[in-house]
Amino acid sequence: MDKSKLSLELYKKVYLIRKSEETIIKYYMDDDMKTPVHLSVGEEAIAAGVCHATGKDDQIYGTYRNHGIYLARTGETDNFFGELYGKKTGMAKGKAGSMHMFCPECNFLGTSAIVATCIPLGLGGAFAKKYKKEKGLSFVFFGDGALEEGAFWESLNFACLHKLPIIFVCEDNGLAIHSHIKDRQSFKSITDIVSKFGCNVFKEKSTDPEVIHNLTLEAIKKQKENGKPCFMHLKYYRYLEHVGINQDFKFGYRSEDEFKKWLKVDPVNLQRKKLLKIGFSEKEIKKVETEIDKQIDKSVELAEKAPFPDCEEVLTDVYS
Amino acid sequence: MDKSKLSLELYKKVYLIRKSEETIIKYYMDDDMKTPVHLSVGEEAIAAGVCHATGKDDQIYGTYRNHGIYLARTGETDNFFGELYGKKTGMAKGKAGSMHMFCPECNFLGTSAIVATCIPLGLGGAFAKKYKKEKGLSFVFFGDGALEEGAFWESLNFACLHKLPIIFVCEDNGLAIHSHIKDRQSFKSITDIVSKFGCNVFKEKSTDPEVIHNLTLEAIKKQKENGKPCFMHLKYYRYLEHVGINQDFKFGYRSEDEFKKWLKVDPVNLQRKKLLKIGFSEKEIKKVETEIDKQIDKSVELAEKAPFPDCEEVLTDVYS
Amino acid sequence: MRKITFQEALNEAMIQEMERDKNIFVYGLDVTDHKRIFGSCKNILEKFGKDRCFITPLSEDAMTGMGLGAAINGLRPIHIHQRVDFLVLAMNQLTNMVSIHRYMSGGKVKVPLVIRAIVGRGWGQSSQHSKSMHSIFAHIPGLKVVLPTTPSDAKGLLISAIRDDNPVIFLEHRWLYFTEGEVPEEPTPIPLEEPNILQSGDDITIVATSWMNVEALKAAEVLAKRGVSIEVVDPRTIAPLNDKLIIDSVNKTGHCIVADNDWIHCGFGAELAARISEKCFNDLKSPVNRIGFAQAPCPTTRPLENEFYPNAVNIIREIEKKLELETTDLSREEFYSWEKRFKGPF
Amino acid sequence: MRKITFQEALNEAMIQEMERDKNIFVYGLDVTDHKRIFGSCKNILEKFGKDRCFITPLSEDAMTGMGLGAAINGLRPIHIHQRVDFLVLAMNQLTNMVSIHRYMSGGKVKVPLVIRAIVGRGWGQSSQHSKSMHSIFAHIPGLKVVLPTTPSDAKGLLISAIRDDNPVIFLEHRWLYFTEGEVPEEPTPIPLEEPNILQSGDDITIVATSWMNVEALKAAEVLAKRGVSIEVVDPRTIAPLNDKLIIDSVNKTGHCIVADNDWIHCGFGAELAARISEKCFNDLKSPVNRIGFAQAPCPTTRPLENEFYPNAVNIIREIEKKLELETTDLSREEFYSWEKRFKGPF
Ligand SMILES: Cc1ncc(C[n+]2csc(CCOP(=O)(O)OP(=O)(O)O)c2C)c(N)n1
Ligand SMILES: Cc1ncc(C[n+]2csc(CCOP(=O)(O)OP(=O)(O)O)c2C)c(N)n1
Ligand SMILES: [Mg+2]
Ligand SMILES: [Mg+2]
């Protein structure tokens, strides 16, 4: 029953992410969440699969496209929606917004809207672990676009040189905003290259959260074995526009057909079907879903009602 | 006799470089050349071998360690010493100094004292060639240290993506100032990695200018054949301290024994012996050398006598 | 004269210049997608093809050096960034290469490179999508820095920037993209290094940059009804700065407020205040005051964003203090509100 | 009190602090080689081992972000650069990450990160090894910027910087490394955000930064013999700037010259001049004048280098003009000449 418990836990995570994003979509046009959102719809298997494999001592760093990993890691939605609504109850009192989700209590230590900037940050987290001889790994999430920034290559070299306890997680959706990877990158296989820096490499294009989860466990094991950093290259499909809540197939830079193919293996559906297959009843699943729905509804309500930060807050927290 | 002419030409180039550097060493303590020098002693085979293979339409970009390539490319020493002495007769009226040697007339288009900064510049030169459908290649020289800067990786990717007419020349002396490559780089073979970006790769550790020259011709040919950029990885030994005119074995960061091994295959000696072997007489060689000696002496004299730029020059050339 | 928007003006300038000179090309992230840099790159790909208009990898540093290399080889690159914040990735090339290359060559090369970047604001752009930092670029000798305010300036100054043989950093405020104004159809360059008197007045001079000119003009309009006559001067090119018109204006009015669209500390506003205080020493009737961003990173949530940015009301209150006027009742005035124009997300 | 050099003072501060707190580590290019960053890192490797003192690849950008990551995880990194010019490679991390991380976390994290960098000068350092650009860093909220002048400040301020929970950029002038002065043996922090009156006087205030204080003190010494009493004030920490002592001084003397070790346009000198002109408006008897680098990249050849840098003579001449004094005969004065100390090459 351990295996089926895992399946359920992963389903809870992908469902929480999907439902949270749908909730944002539902209310976004009310113009109360005044913060650019880069939604994780389509990416749930990676967020859930990887984060579920992390332990208390592990750290997480990411990009502006961080809702998935934030929710998978923390499970909480009160601060999350509080922050989206720009309220005092947000984890940064509204100062951060969608692009800078943050939760030190959960070792979720930094996300950023400048491409590739959190990679060095995660490097520093890994360095600190090694320096202090502490347990745990630093997980750094970034998109395929980050591979083009010098900071990535500098960080990769340093991590491998010092054998830092770090897992690079490249979430490759083949796009940087609207531009295709083939118009941006001259190399065919990033894992081939990265392995030559002395990194353990893993790649996968499954949308099955369990597959990603197992791969992550494998990566963690490998890291412990040989002390080398790991690089996970994970493909997925971005369902929506780069920033915002809409589909954008009408602009013609990518085809809806491709989307339809990926939709057939939608991570949330996939995992739900799996639950049914391994013996969960529709009712049991619904119950879990309803609980999550309620959690989110409550969080949204709280966020809506919560006060904004005081005006003086503009000048606090600049310095310690 | 074509082959022996080539040998002679290459000898002239390595001798010119060696002798010029020795001349700097000789006079440097007079404190008239007030400019930090990063000498090319030991590197002559690369400078001569590569530059001798370049044609009029080719362009050259480099680093602060540029004396070798400057002299090999231009053959001139008047502006060279003028610039070292900070005089009006320098190619930049003394504004540039040793670290910024420059000669647009010879398509020697930029050298810089910030590591890796001329790589993107050379990329732009190659881009301009492609854009204007002009003949020629852009040759960009840099040290092993530059491989650690993000700018290198960004440039490599762009060059390969756009199949630009560019030859990357990595002059690997295993050192960045006093630090060893193994303490800075996690990868074993840069050519293995670079080839995966879609670059033609070449590597060599010979100190024979003819070997380097032939390899360069091969690279140029290959570039013309498949349109891909080339990357040449060339090893050499830096005889002197990083900046300045002295030997520095006493500081213990590298062993004199290693130097002695390399000295056995000193590029200038090697080429000279070759000339003798293929039939040049000691006298013929001496004659060539004396001519170069005279050229250098004359240039030094001119430079010493030349006036400094006028004080108002400090504010000219900031804008066009 | 026909009216067009700021964004159309930028677009027209680029297209007309590219028609004139085939050495001009446009590149940067997103310049060919359907959004076309908020419309400013419309039709360029279609008209000039992908050799002259193309996207790049996410490599701001190398792409800037690439532009420099192309510029010294006879091309005239226009490099575009969706935000000024991305330009700091190229700070090494800008300060150590682009700005010095001509000087270090003893004047032998020219660097006709234009870098356009957009100053983001509002609706949660937050600290990484809202910086202007023009003083930082202006501090570096060898760079020219231009901040257009009106659609006419957008076109005329961009044409001049493109024709200039020096590196020009051209910073466009996101909100100005919506503004409309009269713009000549012909390509008519407006010389760099000439401030612009946006409105004449006698009682006080407001020297403002970029969006702050909109706020200053509004303040002037409101106070005009109360009989206060305000002169609004836009330096437009902040490096090198030709301050003659500014100094003349302050010598005339005797009072000056500097309203810079940036942080105050070590900002361009400091440069203005320092120059004006020195050069108008004998004619100043009150000290030069500065208005600018709160000295903090830009926060996301709206109430704090509102606090972060100065506006027409702040200017009005500052003028009242300065000229010892009564507090104006502003309850019936309508001020610019971005609720109307800019709902984000970007 | 025993006298030591500036460079020894820096070294002592680091060693004493590292003995106190094992979370402090030192990293950067060349920190472990035999030159030890002009001696300032002497014995650190030997005393604390290579885990706490190590060199890095040539990767300034990533290494800065690495420091930030380490800092928010409880370490206290000291990152060292041989030149400020190399720091611009990390401008993205500095402006987009290091400076905002605390704010964006709603105050939940601390960023105890020290970045030391050396301001090069002279003997052909040229345009890429001579920049200071402190106004650029000071412009960004969230960063602290410190420019020590005396050996005692070098030690006391560096200790405070290391103990500070904020990112501190600590800029050390190459030539100051040679200066000697009294420095307490005990680790004695000097609070950041307190200017220092280097010399008291009544007739005029010189506010100077870094090396320019040496020139200002020389000017004061020369003119003292002619009965002119000069107050020299060193702001030391330029961001955030506590200007009280400066304002008090100028209110007292009524005259002020700002001598900043940087370019004038949009420099820290502008900030000083703007503040002083505003806050001392009623007491200023003459406008605040600014002295700084020539507005050009730094040239290599000595005669142009001489033109590029301002010195004590420029300050003296400016004071004479201001106070309407006769031109002093300086033929018998001995001014600082770097022929004696700094022969290069680096
Ligand atoms: C340094 C930098 N350059 C440009 C941008 C603008 N930008 C925002 S997201 C993005 C695309 C990033 O693509 P990728 O890394 O693949 O992440 P994804 O959005 O696909 O998750 C770009 C170019 C930025 N934020 N930062
Ligand atoms: C961006 C940058 N970082 C640091 C330095 C200081 N520095 C000057 S030369 C050098 C070593 C470069 O080594 P390499 O690229 O191998 O060239 P080499 O001197 O061996 O020819 C360093 C670190 C610099 N000039 N630029
Ligand atoms: Mg992507
Ligand atoms: Mg080397």
PDB file of C-alpha atoms in Angstrom, chain C residues 168-328:
ATOM      1  CA  VAL C 168      23.456  55.630 -27.650  1.00  0.00           C
ATOM      2  CA  ILE C 169      21.373  54.140 -24.876  1.00  0.00           C
ATOM      3  CA  PHE C 170      17.774  54.981 -25.570  1.00  0.00           C
ATOM      4  CA  LEU C 171      15.388  54.431 -22.655  1.00  0.00           C
ATOM      5  CA  GLU C 172      11.661  54.375 -23.273  1.00  0.00           C
ATOM      6  CA  HIS C 173       9.069  54.444 -20.520  1.00  0.00           C
ATOM      7  CA  ARG C 174       6.449  51.736 -20.916  1.00  0.00           C
ATOM      8  CA  TRP C 175       3.579  54.087 -20.168  1.00  0.00           C
ATOM      9  CA  LEU C 176       4.670  56.650 -22.705  1.00  0.00           C
ATOM     10  CA  TYR C 177       3.967  54.064 -25.402  1.00  0.00           C
ATOM     11  CA  PHE C 178       0.289  54.979 -25.177  1.00  0.00           C
ATOM     12  CA  THR C 179       0.708  58.745 -25.487  1.00  0.00           C
ATOM     13  CA  GLU C 180      -0.336  60.449 -28.696  1.00  0.00           C
ATOM     14  CA  GLY C 181       1.067  63.526 -30.306  1.00  0.00           C
ATOM     15  CA  GLU C 182       1.883  65.314 -33.501  1.00  0.00           C
ATOM     16  CA  VAL C 183       4.772  63.740 -35.325  1.00  0.00           C
ATOM     17  CA  PRO C 184       6.088  64.719 -38.753  1.00  0.00           C
ATOM     18  CA  GLU C 185       5.713  62.005 -41.384  1.00  0.00           C
ATOM     19  CA  GLU C 186       9.075  62.706 -42.944  1.00  0.00           C
ATOM     20  CA  PRO C 187      12.121  61.385 -41.130  1.00  0.00           C
ATOM     21  CA  THR C 188      13.085  64.516 -39.213  1.00  0.00           C
ATOM     22  CA  PRO C 189      15.956  64.123 -36.788  1.00  0.00           C
ATOM     23  CA  ILE C 190      15.849  66.101 -33.567  1.00  0.00           C
ATOM     24  CA  PRO C 191      19.389  66.907 -32.506  1.00  0.00           C
ATOM     25  CA  LEU C 192      20.660  65.069 -29.465  1.00  0.00           C
ATOM     26  CA  GLU C 193      21.982  67.301 -26.720  1.00  0.00           C
ATOM     27  CA  GLU C 194      19.179  69.809 -26.767  1.00  0.00           C
ATOM     28  CA  PRO C 195      16.733  70.055 -23.896  1.00  0.00           C
ATOM     29  CA  ASN C 196      13.116  70.765 -24.709  1.00  0.00           C
ATOM     30  CA  ILE C 197      10.891  73.331 -23.047  1.00  0.00           C
ATOM     31  CA  LEU C 198       7.626  71.439 -22.810  1.00  0.00           C
ATOM     32  CA  GLN C 199       5.849  74.394 -21.317  1.00  0.00           C
ATOM     33  CA  SER C 200       6.902  77.954 -20.647  1.00  0.00           C
ATOM     34  CA  GLY C 201       6.280  79.681 -17.368  1.00  0.00           C
ATOM     35  CA  ASP C 202       7.683  82.288 -15.026  1.00  0.00           C
ATOM     36  CA  ASP C 203       7.243  81.256 -11.421  1.00  0.00           C
ATOM     37  CA  ILE C 204       9.156  78.034 -11.131  1.00  0.00           C
ATOM     38  CA  THR C 205      11.051  75.555 -13.271  1.00  0.00           C
ATOM     39  CA  ILE C 206      10.399  71.840 -13.136  1.00  0.00           C
ATOM     40  CA  VAL C 207      13.158  69.825 -14.772  1.00  0.00           C
ATOM     41  CA  ALA C 208      11.762  66.374 -15.354  1.00  0.00           C
ATOM     42  CA  THR C 209      12.781  63.172 -17.103  1.00  0.00           C
ATOM     43  CA  SER C 210      10.760  60.649 -19.046  1.00  0.00           C
ATOM     44  CA  TRP C 211       7.379  59.879 -17.476  1.00  0.00           C
ATOM     45  CA  MET C 212       7.869  62.537 -14.802  1.00  0.00           C
ATOM     46  CA  ASN C 213       7.285  65.130 -17.508  1.00  0.00           C
ATOM     47  CA  VAL C 214       3.720  63.875 -17.811  1.00  0.00           C
ATOM     48  CA  GLU C 215       3.287  64.376 -14.089  1.00  0.00           C
ATOM     49  CA  ALA C 216       4.964  67.775 -14.211  1.00  0.00           C
ATOM     50  CA  LEU C 217       2.728  68.970 -17.036  1.00  0.00           C
ATOM     51  CA  LYS C 218      -0.314  67.839 -15.093  1.00  0.00           C
ATOM     52  CA  ALA C 219       0.912  69.698 -12.029  1.00  0.00           C
ATOM     53  CA  ALA C 220       1.451  72.759 -14.199  1.00  0.00           C
ATOM     54  CA  GLU C 221      -2.041  72.493 -15.625  1.00  0.00           C
ATOM     55  CA  VAL C 222      -3.621  72.233 -12.201  1.00  0.00           C
ATOM     56  CA  LEU C 223      -1.652  75.101 -10.739  1.00  0.00           C
ATOM     57  CA  ALA C 224      -2.120  77.279 -13.822  1.00  0.00           C
ATOM     58  CA  LYS C 225      -5.763  77.512 -12.818  1.00  0.00           C
ATOM     59  CA  ARG C 226      -4.536  78.969  -9.526  1.00  0.00           C
ATOM     60  CA  GLY C 227      -2.394  81.485 -11.325  1.00  0.00           C
ATOM     61  CA  VAL C 228       0.942  79.744 -10.892  1.00  0.00           C
ATOM     62  CA  SER C 229       3.016  79.779 -14.030  1.00  0.00           C
ATOM     63  CA  ILE C 230       5.284  76.760 -14.342  1.00  0.00           C
ATOM     64  CA  GLU C 231       8.038  76.073 -16.817  1.00  0.00           C
ATOM     65  CA  VAL C 232       8.637  72.404 -17.596  1.00  0.00           C
ATOM     66  CA  VAL C 233      11.982  71.513 -19.121  1.00  0.00           C
ATOM     67  CA  ASP C 234      12.890  68.046 -20.375  1.00  0.00           C
ATOM     68  CA  PRO C 235      16.653  67.481 -20.765  1.00  0.00           C
ATOM     69  CA  ARG C 236      15.957  64.548 -23.126  1.00  0.00           C
ATOM     70  CA  THR C 237      19.625  63.692 -23.605  1.00  0.00           C
ATOM     71  CA  ILE C 238      21.188  63.310 -20.199  1.00  0.00           C
ATOM     72  CA  ALA C 239      24.709  62.406 -21.346  1.00  0.00           C
ATOM     73  CA  PRO C 240      26.407  64.406 -22.550  1.00  0.00           C
ATOM     74  CA  LEU C 241      24.203  67.052 -20.994  1.00  0.00           C
ATOM     75  CA  ASN C 242      23.755  70.437 -22.544  1.00  0.00           C
ATOM     76  CA  ASP C 243      22.333  72.417 -19.659  1.00  0.00           C
ATOM     77  CA  LYS C 244      22.037  75.870 -21.180  1.00  0.00           C
ATOM     78  CA  LEU C 245      18.243  75.980 -21.549  1.00  0.00           C
ATOM     79  CA  ILE C 246      17.861  74.550 -18.077  1.00  0.00           C
ATOM     80  CA  ILE C 247      20.138  77.119 -16.484  1.00  0.00           C
ATOM     81  CA  ASP C 248      18.485  79.958 -18.386  1.00  0.00           C
ATOM     82  CA  SER C 249      15.098  78.790 -17.223  1.00  0.00           C
ATOM     83  CA  VAL C 250      16.054  78.614 -13.559  1.00  0.00           C
ATOM     84  CA  ASN C 251      17.840  81.939 -13.731  1.00  0.00           C
ATOM     85  CA  LYS C 252      14.552  83.328 -15.005  1.00  0.00           C
ATOM     86  CA  THR C 253      12.171  81.698 -12.527  1.00  0.00           C
ATOM     87  CA  GLY C 254      14.458  81.585  -9.503  1.00  0.00           C
ATOM     88  CA  HIS C 255      12.946  78.343  -8.274  1.00  0.00           C
ATOM     89  CA  CYS C 256      13.530  74.775  -9.341  1.00  0.00           C
ATOM     90  CA  ILE C 257      12.312  71.295  -8.617  1.00  0.00           C
ATOM     91  CA  VAL C 258      13.969  68.325 -10.254  1.00  0.00           C
ATOM     92  CA  ALA C 259      11.626  65.397 -10.861  1.00  0.00           C
ATOM     93  CA  ASP C 260      13.599  62.425 -12.027  1.00  0.00           C
ATOM     94  CA  ASN C 261      12.077  59.091 -12.985  1.00  0.00           C
ATOM     95  CA  ASP C 262      14.535  57.158 -10.869  1.00  0.00           C
ATOM     96  CA  TRP C 263      15.950  56.840  -7.396  1.00  0.00           C
ATOM     97  CA  ILE C 264      17.165  60.079  -5.909  1.00  0.00           C
ATOM     98  CA  HIS C 265      20.435  59.028  -4.290  1.00  0.00           C
ATOM     99  CA  CYS C 266      23.274  59.482  -6.783  1.00  0.00           C
ATOM    100  CA  GLY C 267      20.725  59.779  -9.557  1.00  0.00           C
ATOM    101  CA  PHE C 268      20.578  62.078 -12.531  1.00  0.00           C
ATOM    102  CA  GLY C 269      18.455  64.359 -10.372  1.00  0.00           C
ATOM    103  CA  ALA C 270      21.548  64.924  -8.237  1.00  0.00           C
ATOM    104  CA  GLU C 271      23.509  65.964 -11.303  1.00  0.00           C
ATOM    105  CA  LEU C 272      20.806  68.449 -12.273  1.00  0.00           C
ATOM    106  CA  ALA C 273      20.477  69.833  -8.761  1.00  0.00           C
ATOM    107  CA  ALA C 274      24.250  70.162  -8.404  1.00  0.00           C
ATOM    108  CA  ARG C 275      24.636  71.988 -11.713  1.00  0.00           C
ATOM    109  CA  ILE C 276      21.673  74.249 -11.225  1.00  0.00           C
ATOM    110  CA  SER C 277      22.687  75.090  -7.657  1.00  0.00           C
ATOM    111  CA  GLU C 278      26.153  75.975  -8.842  1.00  0.00           C
ATOM    112  CA  LYS C 279      25.340  77.821 -12.031  1.00  0.00           C
ATOM    113  CA  CYS C 280      22.252  79.658 -10.804  1.00  0.00           C
ATOM    114  CA  PHE C 281      23.735  80.417  -7.401  1.00  0.00           C
ATOM    115  CA  ASN C 282      22.972  84.091  -7.541  1.00  0.00           C
ATOM    116  CA  ASP C 283      19.480  83.820  -8.962  1.00  0.00           C
ATOM    117  CA  LEU C 284      18.053  80.969  -6.932  1.00  0.00           C
ATOM    118  CA  LYS C 285      15.451  82.158  -4.468  1.00  0.00           C
ATOM    119  CA  SER C 286      15.046  78.746  -2.868  1.00  0.00           C
ATOM    120  CA  PRO C 287      17.074  75.550  -2.863  1.00  0.00           C
ATOM    121  CA  VAL C 288      16.650  73.056  -5.646  1.00  0.00           C
ATOM    122  CA  ASN C 289      14.509  70.173  -4.420  1.00  0.00           C
ATOM    123  CA  ARG C 290      14.496  66.683  -5.779  1.00  0.00           C
ATOM    124  CA  ILE C 291      11.638  64.284  -6.339  1.00  0.00           C
ATOM    125  CA  GLY C 292      12.125  60.642  -7.284  1.00  0.00           C
ATOM    126  CA  PHE C 293      11.449  57.018  -6.384  1.00  0.00           C
ATOM    127  CA  ALA C 294      11.379  55.887  -2.782  1.00  0.00           C
ATOM    128  CA  GLN C 295      14.866  54.682  -1.884  1.00  0.00           C
ATOM    129  CA  ALA C 296      13.889  51.015  -1.916  1.00  0.00           C
ATOM    130  CA  PRO C 297      13.525  48.233  -4.462  1.00  0.00           C
ATOM    131  CA  CYS C 298      10.200  48.591  -6.261  1.00  0.00           C
ATOM    132  CA  PRO C 299       7.544  46.614  -4.379  1.00  0.00           C
ATOM    133  CA  THR C 300       4.865  44.547  -6.110  1.00  0.00           C
ATOM    134  CA  THR C 301       1.615  45.277  -4.339  1.00  0.00           C
ATOM    135  CA  ARG C 302      -0.326  48.292  -5.561  1.00  0.00           C
ATOM    136  CA  PRO C 303      -0.537  50.346  -2.351  1.00  0.00           C
ATOM    137  CA  LEU C 304       3.224  50.184  -1.952  1.00  0.00           C
ATOM    138  CA  GLU C 305       3.767  50.806  -5.658  1.00  0.00           C
ATOM    139  CA  ASN C 306       1.677  53.941  -5.204  1.00  0.00           C
ATOM    140  CA  GLU C 307       3.983  55.023  -2.415  1.00  0.00           C
ATOM    141  CA  PHE C 308       7.064  54.161  -4.387  1.00  0.00           C
ATOM    142  CA  TYR C 309       6.355  56.393  -7.361  1.00  0.00           C
ATOM    143  CA  PRO C 310       6.153  60.165  -7.173  1.00  0.00           C
ATOM    144  CA  ASN C 311       3.365  61.884  -9.085  1.00  0.00           C
ATOM    145  CA  ALA C 312       1.742  65.199 -10.001  1.00  0.00           C
ATOM    146  CA  VAL C 313       0.303  65.599  -6.535  1.00  0.00           C
ATOM    147  CA  ASN C 314       3.758  65.327  -4.959  1.00  0.00           C
ATOM    148  CA  ILE C 315       4.990  67.949  -7.359  1.00  0.00           C
ATOM    149  CA  ILE C 316       2.088  70.247  -6.581  1.00  0.00           C
ATOM    150  CA  ARG C 317       2.622  69.922  -2.840  1.00  0.00           C
ATOM    151  CA  GLU C 318       6.324  70.602  -3.238  1.00  0.00           C
ATOM    152  CA  ILE C 319       5.622  73.706  -5.286  1.00  0.00           C
ATOM    153  CA  GLU C 320       3.133  74.944  -2.748  1.00  0.00           C
ATOM    154  CA  LYS C 321       5.684  74.575   0.019  1.00  0.00           C
ATOM    155  CA  LYS C 322       8.334  76.275  -2.018  1.00  0.00           C
ATOM    156  CA  LEU C 323       6.280  79.230  -3.151  1.00  0.00           C
ATOM    157  CA  GLU C 324       4.428  79.412   0.165  1.00  0.00           C
ATOM    158  CA  LEU C 325       1.053  78.888  -1.426  1.00  0.00           C
ATOM    159  CA  GLU C 326      -2.060  77.607   0.225  1.00  0.00           C
ATOM    160  CA  THR C 327      -2.823  73.930  -0.126  1.00  0.00           C
ATOM    161  CA  THR C 328      -4.806  73.462  -3.314  1.00  0.00           C
TER     162      THR C 328
END
